[in-house]
Amino acid sequence: MAEVTRVPLHPIAKGSLSKLWLGVAAAVLIAGGVAWSAMPAGVHVETVTAGTGAHPTVDDVVFLHYTGKLPDGTVFDQSQNMPLPIQGLLPEGQPMQLAGTVPGFQEAVLQMQRGGKYVVEIPADKAYGSNPPPGAPIPPDSDLTFEIELVDFMPLQEAQQRFEMLQRMMQQQMPQQGGSPAGPPPQGAQ
């Protein structure tokens, strides 16, 4: 049998092990910092007033109050309440199909809850990037800020049924309110 070559092990100098672990920890922190700074900025959602319940899904219609601002504070868009004649049929706020919004807006609203108020910062690459809609007051590569209140949300199919119901109700009320064009002239008209 061949003899194994023996290598004498010297004792570790006092404090060397601590220095080794500090070096490993520093290397990990530096690598993490480099990786973090290389990541693109994401959507930031700040909760102003917490909501309750479930979160909407991408297939939902949301009802919102919102104000959209450019980095200099200029308002470029603001929600409008729908003038609905029937209370309780549809929630107040502007209805919006979530699937049709820019990725950053969609990502932010998916994190919200009914009744909550939020401030959302969307980087340009998750908004309109270098191609804002023609005629929009949004310059290319603009980050956007939104103040959003999520009033309510519902599945697309339910929202469509409610809008159809509203349309039928309005059609039924129109002949009662204005009369038909072929009907008799109003009293006193000659």
GROMACS .gro file of C-alpha atoms in nm:
model
  190
    1MET     CA    1   0.000   0.000   0.000
    2ALA     CA    2   0.128   0.343  -0.092
    3GLU     CA    3   0.172   0.599   0.175
    4VAL     CA    4  -0.048   0.903   0.152
    5THR     CA    5   0.135   1.230   0.134
    6ARG     CA    6   0.070   1.423   0.445
    7VAL     CA    7   0.031   1.799   0.439
    8PRO     CA    8   0.058   1.969   0.771
    9LEU     CA    9  -0.233   2.198   0.853
   10HIS     CA   10  -0.142   2.518   1.023
   11PRO     CA   11  -0.379   2.665   1.278
   12ILE     CA   12  -0.599   2.949   1.157
   13ALA     CA   13  -0.474   3.282   1.274
   14LYS     CA   14  -0.688   3.457   1.532
   15GLY     CA   15  -0.957   3.673   1.359
   16SER     CA   16  -0.903   3.523   1.011
   17LEU     CA   17  -1.233   3.336   1.013
   18SER     CA   18  -1.423   3.653   1.105
   19LYS     CA   19  -1.249   3.841   0.823
   20LEU     CA   20  -1.341   3.564   0.580
   21TRP     CA   21  -1.712   3.583   0.674
   22LEU     CA   22  -1.710   3.964   0.657
   23GLY     CA   23  -1.558   3.941   0.309
   24VAL     CA   24  -1.825   3.694   0.196
   25ALA     CA   25  -2.102   3.914   0.339
   26ALA     CA   26  -1.957   4.225   0.168
   27ALA     CA   27  -1.938   4.042  -0.166
   28VAL     CA   28  -2.303   3.932  -0.136
   29LEU     CA   29  -2.417   4.287  -0.050
   30ILE     CA   30  -2.224   4.438  -0.340
   31ALA     CA   31  -2.361   4.178  -0.584
   32GLY     CA   32  -2.716   4.242  -0.456
   33GLY     CA   33  -2.673   4.618  -0.493
   34VAL     CA   34  -2.549   4.583  -0.850
   35ALA     CA   35  -2.840   4.351  -0.937
   36TRP     CA   36  -3.093   4.587  -0.771
   37SER     CA   37  -2.968   4.894  -0.960
   38ALA     CA   38  -2.980   4.704  -1.291
   39MET     CA   39  -3.349   4.614  -1.248
   40PRO     CA   40  -3.599   4.841  -1.425
   41ALA     CA   41  -3.811   5.057  -1.199
   42GLY     CA   42  -4.152   4.911  -1.131
   43VAL     CA   43  -4.495   5.044  -1.052
   44HIS     CA   44  -4.516   5.196  -0.704
   45VAL     CA   45  -4.853   5.189  -0.524
   46GLU     CA   46  -4.889   5.394  -0.205
   47THR     CA   47  -5.201   5.332   0.003
   48VAL     CA   48  -5.359   5.659   0.121
   49THR     CA   49  -5.677   5.497   0.258
   50ALA     CA   50  -5.699   5.120   0.284
   51GLY     CA   51  -5.981   4.944   0.102
   52THR     CA   52  -6.155   4.623   0.201
   53GLY     CA   53  -6.233   4.287   0.049
   54ALA     CA   54  -6.107   4.122  -0.263
   55HIS     CA   55  -5.890   4.264  -0.541
   56PRO     CA   56  -6.018   4.307  -0.898
   57THR     CA   57  -5.901   4.073  -1.172
   58VAL     CA   58  -5.782   4.166  -1.520
   59ASP     CA   59  -6.123   4.055  -1.656
   60ASP     CA   60  -6.320   4.299  -1.438
   61VAL     CA   61  -6.472   4.637  -1.507
   62VAL     CA   62  -6.359   4.885  -1.242
   63PHE     CA   63  -6.536   5.204  -1.135
   64LEU     CA   64  -6.283   5.473  -1.046
   65HIS     CA   65  -6.229   5.831  -0.950
   66TYR     CA   66  -5.881   5.923  -1.077
   67THR     CA   67  -5.653   6.207  -1.173
   68GLY     CA   68  -5.350   6.147  -1.396
   69LYS     CA   69  -5.051   6.382  -1.373
   70LEU     CA   70  -4.724   6.433  -1.559
   71PRO     CA   71  -4.393   6.467  -1.367
   72ASP     CA   72  -4.432   6.848  -1.359
   73GLY     CA   73  -4.777   6.817  -1.195
   74THR     CA   74  -4.980   6.893  -1.509
   75VAL     CA   75  -5.312   6.706  -1.508
   76PHE     CA   76  -5.344   6.515  -1.837
   77ASP     CA   77  -5.655   6.308  -1.757
   78GLN     CA   78  -5.934   6.300  -1.501
   79SER     CA   79  -6.226   6.066  -1.450
   80GLN     CA   80  -6.583   6.172  -1.516
   81ASN     CA   81  -6.883   6.033  -1.332
   82MET     CA   82  -7.136   5.879  -1.564
   83PRO     CA   83  -7.466   6.067  -1.555
   84LEU     CA   84  -7.673   5.762  -1.470
   85PRO     CA   85  -8.044   5.822  -1.407
   86ILE     CA   86  -8.097   5.499  -1.209
   87GLN     CA   87  -7.936   5.484  -0.864
   88GLY     CA   88  -7.813   5.143  -0.748
   89LEU     CA   89  -7.778   4.994  -1.096
   90LEU     CA   90  -7.417   5.095  -1.152
   91PRO     CA   91  -7.165   5.235  -0.901
   92GLU     CA   92  -7.050   5.594  -0.927
   93GLY     CA   93  -6.716   5.665  -1.089
   94GLN     CA   94  -6.587   5.612  -1.438
   95PRO     CA   95  -6.622   5.255  -1.562
   96MET     CA   96  -6.311   5.112  -1.720
   97GLN     CA   97  -6.239   4.765  -1.855
   98LEU     CA   98  -5.913   4.678  -1.684
   99ALA     CA   99  -5.788   4.464  -1.974
  100GLY     CA  100  -5.780   4.775  -2.196
  101THR     CA  101  -5.544   4.985  -1.983
  102VAL     CA  102  -5.167   5.035  -2.003
  103PRO     CA  103  -4.966   4.764  -1.822
  104GLY     CA  104  -4.861   4.982  -1.528
  105PHE     CA  105  -5.214   5.106  -1.460
  106GLN     CA  106  -5.347   4.751  -1.476
  107GLU     CA  107  -5.071   4.624  -1.247
  108ALA     CA  108  -5.150   4.895  -0.991
  109VAL     CA  109  -5.529   4.849  -0.989
  110LEU     CA  110  -5.491   4.472  -0.944
  111GLN     CA  111  -5.329   4.551  -0.606
  112MET     CA  112  -5.619   4.771  -0.489
  113GLN     CA  113  -5.927   4.697  -0.283
  114ARG     CA  114  -6.282   4.833  -0.298
  115GLY     CA  115  -6.311   5.176  -0.132
  116GLY     CA  116  -5.934   5.233  -0.114
  117LYS     CA  117  -5.751   5.547  -0.220
  118TYR     CA  118  -5.403   5.523  -0.368
  119VAL     CA  119  -5.121   5.722  -0.527
  120VAL     CA  120  -4.961   5.530  -0.813
  121GLU     CA  121  -4.631   5.605  -0.987
  122ILE     CA  122  -4.592   5.436  -1.325
  123PRO     CA  123  -4.255   5.446  -1.506
  124ALA     CA  124  -4.266   5.538  -1.874
  125ASP     CA  125  -4.184   5.184  -1.989
  126LYS     CA  126  -4.503   5.057  -1.818
  127ALA     CA  127  -4.712   5.353  -1.938
  128TYR     CA  128  -4.694   5.480  -2.297
  129GLY     CA  129  -4.315   5.468  -2.342
  130SER     CA  130  -4.194   5.661  -2.643
  131ASN     CA  131  -4.530   5.627  -2.826
  132PRO     CA  132  -4.807   5.813  -2.640
  133PRO     CA  133  -5.149   5.818  -2.809
  134PRO     CA  134  -5.172   6.068  -3.097
  135GLY     CA  135  -5.299   6.403  -2.973
  136ALA     CA  136  -5.247   6.311  -2.607
  137PRO     CA  137  -5.084   6.575  -2.385
  138ILE     CA  138  -4.834   6.312  -2.267
  139PRO     CA  139  -4.476   6.366  -2.389
  140PRO     CA  140  -4.278   6.059  -2.500
  141ASP     CA  141  -4.098   5.868  -2.222
  142SER     CA  142  -4.301   6.031  -1.943
  143ASP     CA  143  -4.347   5.875  -1.603
  144LEU     CA  144  -4.707   5.911  -1.484
  145THR     CA  145  -4.865   5.962  -1.142
  146PHE     CA  146  -5.227   5.877  -1.065
  147GLU     CA  147  -5.443   5.949  -0.763
  148ILE     CA  148  -5.700   5.668  -0.770
  149GLU     CA  149  -6.006   5.575  -0.567
  150LEU     CA  150  -6.136   5.227  -0.647
  151VAL     CA  151  -6.509   5.273  -0.591
  152ASP     CA  152  -6.616   4.925  -0.699
  153PHE     CA  153  -6.559   4.650  -0.955
  154MET     CA  154  -6.748   4.363  -1.113
  155PRO     CA  155  -6.697   4.093  -1.375
  156LEU     CA  156  -6.724   4.214  -1.736
  157GLN     CA  157  -7.034   4.000  -1.805
  158GLU     CA  158  -7.222   4.148  -1.506
  159ALA     CA  159  -7.125   4.503  -1.608
  160GLN     CA  160  -7.248   4.438  -1.964
  161GLN     CA  161  -7.581   4.307  -1.831
  162ARG     CA  162  -7.625   4.615  -1.613
  163PHE     CA  163  -7.542   4.852  -1.899
  164GLU     CA  164  -7.791   4.668  -2.122
  165MET     CA  165  -8.054   4.695  -1.848
  166LEU     CA  166  -7.984   5.067  -1.820
  167GLN     CA  167  -8.016   5.107  -2.196
  168ARG     CA  168  -8.354   4.926  -2.199
  169MET     CA  169  -8.481   5.142  -1.910
  170MET     CA  170  -8.375   5.460  -2.091
  171GLN     CA  171  -8.544   5.347  -2.413
  172GLN     CA  172  -8.867   5.279  -2.224
  173GLN     CA  173  -8.858   5.625  -2.061
  174MET     CA  174  -8.788   5.818  -2.384
  175PRO     CA  175  -9.134   5.772  -2.546
  176GLN     CA  176  -9.304   5.856  -2.217
  177GLN     CA  177  -9.108   6.178  -2.172
  178GLY     CA  178  -9.105   6.325  -2.521
  179GLY     CA  179  -9.393   6.164  -2.705
  180SER     CA  180  -9.353   6.023  -3.048
  181PRO     CA  181  -9.273   6.246  -3.346
  182ALA     CA  182  -9.579   6.117  -3.536
  183GLY     CA  183  -9.816   6.185  -3.245
  184PRO     CA  184 -10.055   6.482  -3.213
  185PRO     CA  185  -9.902   6.830  -3.174
  186PRO     CA  186  -9.887   6.975  -2.824
  187GLN     CA  187 -10.188   7.181  -2.705
  188GLY     CA  188 -10.185   7.536  -2.843
  189ALA     CA  189  -9.956   7.461  -3.137
  190GLN     CA  190 -10.096   7.533  -3.481
   0.00000   0.00000   0.00000
